[in-house]
Amino acid sequence: MSEESVDRRNFLQLIGLGAGALGAGLAAPAVVAETENGFLVESESEYGGFLVEKLKEGKYPYECDPAVLKRMSEKYNIFSRNGWDPVRLNRPERRLNLTYENLVNGRGVLQNQTRLDYALMAAAWKYANMGGPGGAYGWELGPSQVTGAGLDSMGAWDPADLDMTWGEASLTVKHAALFYGASLAGIAELNPLWIYADHYSPVRADRERVIPVYVEGDRCERAGDAWYIPGSMNRVISLAFEEDYFAIANSPGRLASAATGNGYSRMAVTASTLSDFIRALGYRAIPAGNGLGLSIPIAVDAGLGQIGRLGLLMTPKYGPRVRLAKVITDMPLVPDSPIDFGVTQFCEACMVCAEQCPSGAITDGPRTWEGRSPSNNPGVLKWHVEVEKCYDFNGFSCSNCKRCCPFNKPNNSWLHRMIRQVIKGRIKPLDGVMVAFDRASGYGRQLEDAEFWKMDGQKSITARESM
Ligand code: SF4
Ligand code: SF4
């Protein structure tokens, strides 16, 4: 492979083909203008009608305080804290019981869900739990099921024989990511600050549950007393998975949980298969879902979107309606440009998610450097979410904030085309007016599960594609 472009961002990477245009067979975004910080580009198909600023190297759509920002301990994320933190263990509110008995036979808080809803939800989560350290998120090449053509039977291979530039290889890897099931894919230089400082295992009762994670040296290993990511694995591929628009619209019903579970299952399958693809080309790959590090800032660095008031990744095409996974590799891929499409400015005027959050987890105040919970990582100026409140409302099922967010809406209504025009023009005084229109229009209401099941699946797909 040519060494060309290893250390610089070529123009093709900067202006387009970043988050999936190549794999989806879409035209490259058109460059509208050069700005102080990068280039303004536009693409109806890739960016859903938004004007996107692709930022130059070294520019990011967020601010960090290097004196405060540290690698977060996995022990302090909400899932880990539920296993050891006395505050969490003794809390009066516990996640709802999602059993069929409770949901369908009318016991529990969320009642009268149907057998169909339950079936869609339970099946959707089937492969999410393949994603543990020994499963889909393993660090080694997995066995192939193709008789006589398994990846392990391919024989010796020198990665230097790959006959393409790093820029072309980068597009190829993103193409493979979409092929395996991702909705969006982007590449970033790995910032070790986004990797957890340690690994927390709730099931290691007989040994130390917290072990350090090193991002340095040459070792690539999950040893019993520490995990080692070598310094040469300095690229990360961020993967986003669209959640079904109409199922999320049912939030906080079980159909929203089905959309979430489906995202988790696709995360495990895609991150795992993409990792084997990279390994078969002679490079190392470490796949991860929520584990190992913070998926949201990695996705921002990889040009997939920005962070919104609801604390989630906001993408131009799907808004916050995505799940995230990542693959860390030593394949010397060319990073994509981070993007800014006006999210911060619009969220400052819009409080819809804070108003619609049933648990009060989302703030209606300004962005802060400090967190609002032990599970927040201080040192980034953003809207911190009280994740305990979110988790305790009903665990995996609520997506009200995604449901009601104006960025989640299809681009096929006059109102949301107009909102995009206002965001596109960065016309700050009109942001509040657009939010008022959005509220008045009734968008963001809950979709009854009966309405969901009456839909023709094909029509549903058509509606999604026209967003
Ligand atoms: S998922 Fe529900 S409870 Fe959690 S932050 Fe969003 S709206 Fe609030
Ligand atoms: S609902 Fe409004 S404030 Fe909340 S993330 Fe979406 S645009 Fe931002």
PDB file of C-alpha atoms and ligand atoms in Angstrom, residues 307-312 314 320 343-344 346-354 362-363 383 400-402 404-409 423 435 438, ligand 2:
ATOM      1  CA  ILE A 307     -23.632  16.479  21.197  1.00  0.00           C
ATOM      2  CA  GLY A 308     -27.107  17.838  21.929  1.00  0.00           C
ATOM      3  CA  ARG A 309     -28.872  19.005  25.077  1.00  0.00           C
ATOM      4  CA  LEU A 310     -30.167  15.456  25.619  1.00  0.00           C
ATOM      5  CA  GLY A 311     -26.558  14.282  26.040  1.00  0.00           C
ATOM      6  CA  LEU A 312     -26.605  12.064  22.956  1.00  0.00           C
ATOM      7  CA  MET A 314     -27.019  14.253  17.073  1.00  0.00           C
ATOM      8  CA  PRO A 320     -30.335  11.509  17.995  1.00  0.00           C
ATOM      9  CA  VAL A 343     -26.818  21.836  16.945  1.00  0.00           C
ATOM     10  CA  THR A 344     -25.418  23.823  19.887  1.00  0.00           C
ATOM     11  CA  PHE A 346     -30.417  25.442  18.179  1.00  0.00           C
ATOM     12  CA  CYS A 347     -30.381  23.500  21.467  1.00  0.00           C
ATOM     13  CA  GLU A 348     -29.758  26.747  23.345  1.00  0.00           C
ATOM     14  CA  ALA A 349     -33.158  27.969  22.158  1.00  0.00           C
ATOM     15  CA  CYS A 350     -34.938  24.614  22.315  1.00  0.00           C
ATOM     16  CA  MET A 351     -35.926  22.952  25.598  1.00  0.00           C
ATOM     17  CA  VAL A 352     -38.265  20.357  24.119  1.00  0.00           C
ATOM     18  CA  CYS A 353     -36.348  17.307  25.347  1.00  0.00           C
ATOM     19  CA  ALA A 354     -35.950  18.805  28.846  1.00  0.00           C
ATOM     20  CA  ILE A 362     -32.210  16.655  31.103  1.00  0.00           C
ATOM     21  CA  THR A 363     -31.366  20.183  32.176  1.00  0.00           C
ATOM     22  CA  TRP A 383     -25.334  19.695  28.848  1.00  0.00           C
ATOM     23  CA  ASN A 400     -39.007  10.324  24.710  1.00  0.00           C
ATOM     24  CA  CYS A 401     -36.140  12.771  24.203  1.00  0.00           C
ATOM     25  CA  LYS A 402     -35.326  11.205  20.830  1.00  0.00           C
ATOM     26  CA  CYS A 404     -39.668  14.697  20.422  1.00  0.00           C
ATOM     27  CA  CYS A 405     -36.370  16.207  19.195  1.00  0.00           C
ATOM     28  CA  PRO A 406     -36.860  18.386  16.069  1.00  0.00           C
ATOM     29  CA  PHE A 407     -33.649  16.896  14.607  1.00  0.00           C
ATOM     30  CA  ASN A 408     -35.298  13.468  14.657  1.00  0.00           C
ATOM     31  CA  LYS A 409     -38.069  14.510  12.301  1.00  0.00           C
ATOM     32  CA  ILE A 423     -30.677  25.968  11.214  1.00  0.00           C
ATOM     33  CA  VAL A 435     -39.375  25.507  18.259  1.00  0.00           C
ATOM     34  CA  ASP A 438     -42.687  22.460  16.174  1.00  0.00           C
TER      35      ASP A 438
HETATM   36  S1  SF4 B   2     -35.098  18.460  21.699  1.00  0.00           S
HETATM   37 FE1  SF4 B   2     -34.301  20.503  21.251  1.00  0.00          FE
HETATM   38  S2  SF4 B   2     -32.898  20.964  22.945  1.00  0.00           S
HETATM   39 FE2  SF4 B   2     -33.265  18.774  22.988  1.00  0.00          FE
HETATM   40  S3  SF4 B   2     -31.566  17.900  21.794  1.00  0.00           S
HETATM   41 FE3  SF4 B   2     -33.296  18.185  20.379  1.00  0.00          FE
HETATM   42  S4  SF4 B   2     -32.963  20.224  19.467  1.00  0.00           S
HETATM   43 FE4  SF4 B   2     -31.648  20.080  21.302  1.00  0.00          FE
END
